[in-house]
Amino acid sequence: MFLNRTDAGKQLAEKLQAYKNQEVVVFSLSHGGVPIGIEVSKVLDAPLELIFTKKIKHPYNPVYAIGAISENGMSIYNDSEIAKVEDEWLENEEAKLKNEIKYRRYKFGDIKHFATGKTAIIVDDGIATGFTMLAAIDDVKKQNPSKIVVAIPVVPEQMAQKLDQEVDEVVAIDRTRTYQGSVSAYYEQLEKLSDEELLERLELMRSSDKI
């Protein structure tokens, strides 16, 4: 069990030491991946960028994700579940989520470091269904990186095997066959992070890099 996201990020950064002094861009899924990405970025001395995804939630069960959408990539679906919802509802839902992503990008700023010809390391605080990570991978592929690495504190083995087919490398601290049902089960503290808190952490990291 990890103490918190910062602790998980430090442990994950140690497993990524091979990428130090290489041309790397770290991409953190917002919001939970940002504290992880900050620690990885510091250890690898690599720029940190945010990648925005949104879960597509079931119209009658909002705690159940049936897909995910990213800023620039394709929508990722659970095909059997998407077949049960109306096309008009899905179209409207995706438009709404795209607008939310656009707002987040405006609030947090444009990407300054692209992964073209570099190694892209995509991080988050954990993976359950994997929809948001798959959407993020498709998004980052649009930048034509030379290599894509998914770095994650905990991931179910079945999902990890799927990611193995999508990216060049999956780096995990716990690649588990006995997944505990939720990412939060692996953290003593998994605080909810507001936009303001994330902006403050990012600004602190960037200002310390300038010293």
Tab-separated table of C-alpha atoms in Angstrom:
chain	number	residue	atom	x	y	z
A	1	MET	CA	0.000	0.000	0.000
A	2	PHE	CA	1.181	3.505	-0.840
A	3	LEU	CA	1.047	6.298	1.716
A	4	ASN	CA	-0.221	8.794	-0.876
A	5	ARG	CA	0.303	9.780	-4.512
A	6	THR	CA	3.614	11.486	-3.768
A	7	ASP	CA	4.933	8.303	-2.178
A	8	ALA	CA	3.742	6.255	-5.169
A	9	GLY	CA	5.362	8.747	-7.541
A	10	LYS	CA	8.711	8.479	-5.799
A	11	GLN	CA	8.615	4.682	-5.940
A	12	LEU	CA	7.624	4.751	-9.591
A	13	ALA	CA	10.374	7.220	-10.448
A	14	GLU	CA	12.948	4.777	-9.096
A	15	LYS	CA	11.723	2.148	-11.547
A	16	LEU	CA	12.120	4.636	-14.412
A	17	GLN	CA	15.748	5.573	-13.746
A	18	ALA	CA	16.780	4.028	-17.089
A	19	TYR	CA	15.117	6.987	-18.816
A	20	LYS	CA	17.138	9.624	-17.009
A	21	ASN	CA	19.250	11.839	-19.311
A	22	GLN	CA	17.188	10.743	-22.304
A	23	GLU	CA	14.796	12.795	-24.397
A	24	VAL	CA	11.614	12.261	-22.427
A	25	VAL	CA	8.310	14.039	-21.921
A	26	VAL	CA	6.188	12.976	-18.943
A	27	PHE	CA	2.416	13.125	-19.433
A	28	SER	CA	0.202	13.040	-16.342
A	29	LEU	CA	-3.466	12.241	-16.504
A	30	SER	CA	-5.336	14.947	-14.676
A	31	HIS	CA	-6.089	15.033	-11.821
A	32	GLY	CA	-4.832	11.989	-9.938
A	33	GLY	CA	-1.738	11.486	-12.046
A	34	VAL	CA	-0.277	14.935	-11.439
A	35	PRO	CA	1.424	14.260	-8.055
A	36	ILE	CA	2.823	11.054	-9.595
A	37	GLY	CA	4.069	12.921	-12.646
A	38	ILE	CA	5.706	15.640	-10.577
A	39	GLU	CA	7.895	13.096	-8.793
A	40	VAL	CA	8.759	11.258	-12.017
A	41	SER	CA	9.518	14.520	-13.794
A	42	LYS	CA	11.846	15.671	-11.009
A	43	VAL	CA	13.845	12.430	-10.921
A	44	LEU	CA	14.153	12.150	-14.708
A	45	ASP	CA	14.737	15.896	-15.127
A	46	ALA	CA	12.076	15.839	-17.835
A	47	PRO	CA	9.284	18.274	-18.700
A	48	LEU	CA	5.818	17.522	-17.362
A	49	GLU	CA	2.683	18.014	-19.416
A	50	LEU	CA	-0.944	17.343	-18.587
A	51	ILE	CA	-3.221	15.161	-20.649
A	52	PHE	CA	-6.967	15.500	-20.252
A	53	THR	CA	-9.450	12.664	-20.502
A	54	LYS	CA	-13.018	12.234	-19.325
A	55	LYS	CA	-14.898	9.046	-18.551
A	56	ILE	CA	-18.093	8.397	-20.481
A	57	LYS	CA	-20.474	7.408	-17.701
A	58	HIS	CA	-23.480	5.162	-18.116
A	59	PRO	CA	-26.631	7.309	-18.500
A	60	TYR	CA	-28.443	5.405	-15.737
A	61	ASN	CA	-25.493	4.534	-13.508
A	62	PRO	CA	-23.006	7.431	-13.286
A	63	VAL	CA	-20.496	5.443	-11.207
A	64	TYR	CA	-20.114	2.968	-14.069
A	65	ALA	CA	-17.820	3.986	-16.944
A	66	ILE	CA	-18.641	2.717	-20.425
A	67	GLY	CA	-15.819	4.505	-22.182
A	68	ALA	CA	-13.534	7.532	-22.210
A	69	ILE	CA	-12.718	10.463	-24.429
A	70	SER	CA	-9.499	12.478	-24.745
A	71	GLU	CA	-8.543	15.883	-26.075
A	72	ASN	CA	-7.209	14.779	-29.453
A	73	GLY	CA	-7.577	11.002	-29.640
A	74	MET	CA	-10.414	8.628	-30.474
A	75	SER	CA	-13.166	7.770	-28.040
A	76	ILE	CA	-12.582	4.412	-26.324
A	77	TYR	CA	-15.654	2.291	-25.639
A	78	ASN	CA	-16.897	-0.816	-23.937
A	79	ASP	CA	-18.533	-1.989	-27.167
A	80	SER	CA	-21.183	-4.161	-25.507
A	81	GLU	CA	-22.329	-1.274	-23.296
A	82	ILE	CA	-22.194	1.429	-25.973
A	83	ALA	CA	-24.480	-0.706	-28.153
A	84	LYS	CA	-27.187	-0.324	-25.487
A	85	VAL	CA	-27.262	3.498	-25.403
A	86	GLU	CA	-28.888	5.833	-27.908
A	87	ASP	CA	-26.672	7.374	-30.570
A	88	GLU	CA	-28.071	10.852	-29.906
A	89	TRP	CA	-27.310	10.572	-26.182
A	90	LEU	CA	-23.746	9.448	-26.883
A	91	GLU	CA	-23.188	12.250	-29.381
A	92	ASN	CA	-24.434	14.873	-26.929
A	93	GLU	CA	-22.444	13.368	-24.039
A	94	GLU	CA	-19.214	13.377	-26.032
A	95	ALA	CA	-19.783	17.004	-27.090
A	96	LYS	CA	-20.326	17.987	-23.449
A	97	LEU	CA	-17.177	16.158	-22.304
A	98	LYS	CA	-15.129	17.696	-25.123
A	99	ASN	CA	-16.179	21.153	-23.914
A	100	GLU	CA	-15.131	20.260	-20.361
A	101	ILE	CA	-11.737	19.146	-21.663
A	102	LYS	CA	-11.355	22.371	-23.648
A	103	TYR	CA	-12.059	24.347	-20.475
A	104	ARG	CA	-9.433	22.362	-18.567
A	105	ARG	CA	-6.869	22.987	-21.299
A	106	TYR	CA	-7.626	26.694	-21.235
A	107	LYS	CA	-7.309	26.787	-17.452
A	108	PHE	CA	-4.055	24.802	-17.233
A	109	GLY	CA	-2.373	26.102	-20.381
A	110	ASP	CA	-1.305	24.695	-23.715
A	111	ILE	CA	1.241	21.925	-24.169
A	112	LYS	CA	4.738	23.414	-24.427
A	113	HIS	CA	6.761	20.206	-24.826
A	114	PHE	CA	5.627	17.724	-27.446
A	115	ALA	CA	6.844	14.136	-27.591
A	116	THR	CA	7.591	14.056	-31.315
A	117	GLY	CA	10.634	11.818	-31.774
A	118	LYS	CA	10.989	11.434	-27.989
A	119	THR	CA	9.931	8.938	-25.339
A	120	ALA	CA	6.493	9.689	-23.916
A	121	ILE	CA	5.932	8.417	-20.379
A	122	ILE	CA	2.244	8.439	-19.445
A	123	VAL	CA	1.491	8.250	-15.719
A	124	ASP	CA	-1.578	7.994	-13.521
A	125	ASP	CA	-2.261	6.972	-9.920
A	126	GLY	CA	-3.687	3.589	-10.913
A	127	ILE	CA	-5.747	1.725	-13.472
A	128	ALA	CA	-9.050	-0.078	-13.059
A	129	THR	CA	-11.088	-0.334	-16.286
A	130	GLY	CA	-8.306	1.275	-18.313
A	131	PHE	CA	-10.574	3.404	-20.502
A	132	THR	CA	-8.962	6.726	-19.611
A	133	MET	CA	-5.445	5.351	-20.041
A	134	LEU	CA	-6.282	3.882	-23.448
A	135	ALA	CA	-7.772	7.238	-24.479
A	136	ALA	CA	-4.622	8.998	-23.266
A	137	ILE	CA	-2.401	6.595	-25.212
A	138	ASP	CA	-4.315	7.273	-28.413
A	139	ASP	CA	-4.021	11.003	-27.752
A	140	VAL	CA	-0.248	10.872	-27.227
A	141	LYS	CA	0.237	8.729	-30.334
A	142	LYS	CA	-0.919	11.736	-32.367
A	143	GLN	CA	2.377	13.430	-31.395
A	144	ASN	CA	4.431	10.657	-33.059
A	145	PRO	CA	6.731	9.803	-30.130
A	146	SER	CA	9.582	7.376	-30.728
A	147	LYS	CA	8.414	5.277	-27.776
A	148	ILE	CA	5.469	5.181	-25.379
A	149	VAL	CA	5.806	3.976	-21.794
A	150	VAL	CA	2.889	3.607	-19.398
A	151	ALA	CA	4.090	4.000	-15.804
A	152	ILE	CA	1.594	3.132	-13.116
A	153	PRO	CA	1.712	2.262	-9.403
A	154	VAL	CA	-0.916	-0.484	-9.645
A	155	VAL	CA	-2.650	-2.230	-12.535
A	156	PRO	CA	-4.654	-5.464	-12.857
A	157	GLU	CA	-2.653	-8.091	-14.745
A	158	GLN	CA	-5.372	-8.530	-17.357
A	159	MET	CA	-5.332	-4.808	-18.112
A	160	ALA	CA	-1.532	-4.741	-18.116
A	161	GLN	CA	-1.516	-7.429	-20.801
A	162	LYS	CA	-3.820	-5.277	-22.925
A	163	LEU	CA	-1.526	-2.290	-22.446
A	164	ASP	CA	1.439	-4.460	-23.471
A	165	GLN	CA	-0.185	-4.623	-26.905
A	166	GLU	CA	-0.699	-0.864	-27.099
A	167	VAL	CA	2.622	0.599	-25.937
A	168	ASP	CA	6.332	-0.215	-25.940
A	169	GLU	CA	6.646	-0.791	-22.189
A	170	VAL	CA	4.482	-0.994	-19.093
A	171	VAL	CA	6.264	-0.113	-15.837
A	172	ALA	CA	4.300	-0.950	-12.693
A	173	ILE	CA	5.065	-1.360	-9.016
A	174	ASP	CA	2.162	-3.772	-8.511
A	175	ARG	CA	1.018	-5.707	-11.559
A	176	THR	CA	-1.550	-7.696	-9.669
A	177	ARG	CA	-3.634	-10.789	-10.396
A	178	THR	CA	-5.726	-10.123	-7.276
A	179	TYR	CA	-6.996	-6.592	-7.908
A	180	GLN	CA	-8.805	-5.139	-4.886
A	181	GLY	CA	-11.602	-3.493	-6.848
A	182	SER	CA	-10.518	0.160	-6.811
A	183	VAL	CA	-7.405	2.320	-7.006
A	184	SER	CA	-8.157	3.806	-3.574
A	185	ALA	CA	-7.715	0.360	-1.970
A	186	TYR	CA	-3.968	0.695	-2.595
A	187	TYR	CA	-3.511	4.081	-0.888
A	188	GLU	CA	-3.674	5.053	2.764
A	189	GLN	CA	-4.526	8.589	1.627
A	190	LEU	CA	-6.052	9.424	-1.752
A	191	GLU	CA	-7.152	13.001	-1.384
A	192	LYS	CA	-9.387	14.726	-3.913
A	193	LEU	CA	-7.399	17.403	-5.713
A	194	SER	CA	-8.983	20.675	-6.824
A	195	ASP	CA	-7.869	22.645	-9.875
A	196	GLU	CA	-6.377	25.260	-7.573
A	197	GLU	CA	-4.299	22.692	-5.674
A	198	LEU	CA	-2.988	21.192	-8.894
A	199	LEU	CA	-2.084	24.580	-10.313
A	200	GLU	CA	-0.277	25.427	-7.083
A	201	ARG	CA	1.735	22.181	-7.160
A	202	LEU	CA	2.624	22.637	-10.821
A	203	GLU	CA	3.682	26.241	-10.284
A	204	LEU	CA	5.826	25.251	-7.303
A	205	MET	CA	7.553	22.564	-9.350
A	206	ARG	CA	8.154	24.867	-12.312
A	207	SER	CA	9.433	27.720	-10.140
A	208	SER	CA	11.877	25.393	-8.353
A	209	ASP	CA	13.219	24.255	-11.742
A	210	LYS	CA	14.159	27.854	-12.500
A	211	ILE	CA	16.296	28.262	-9.355
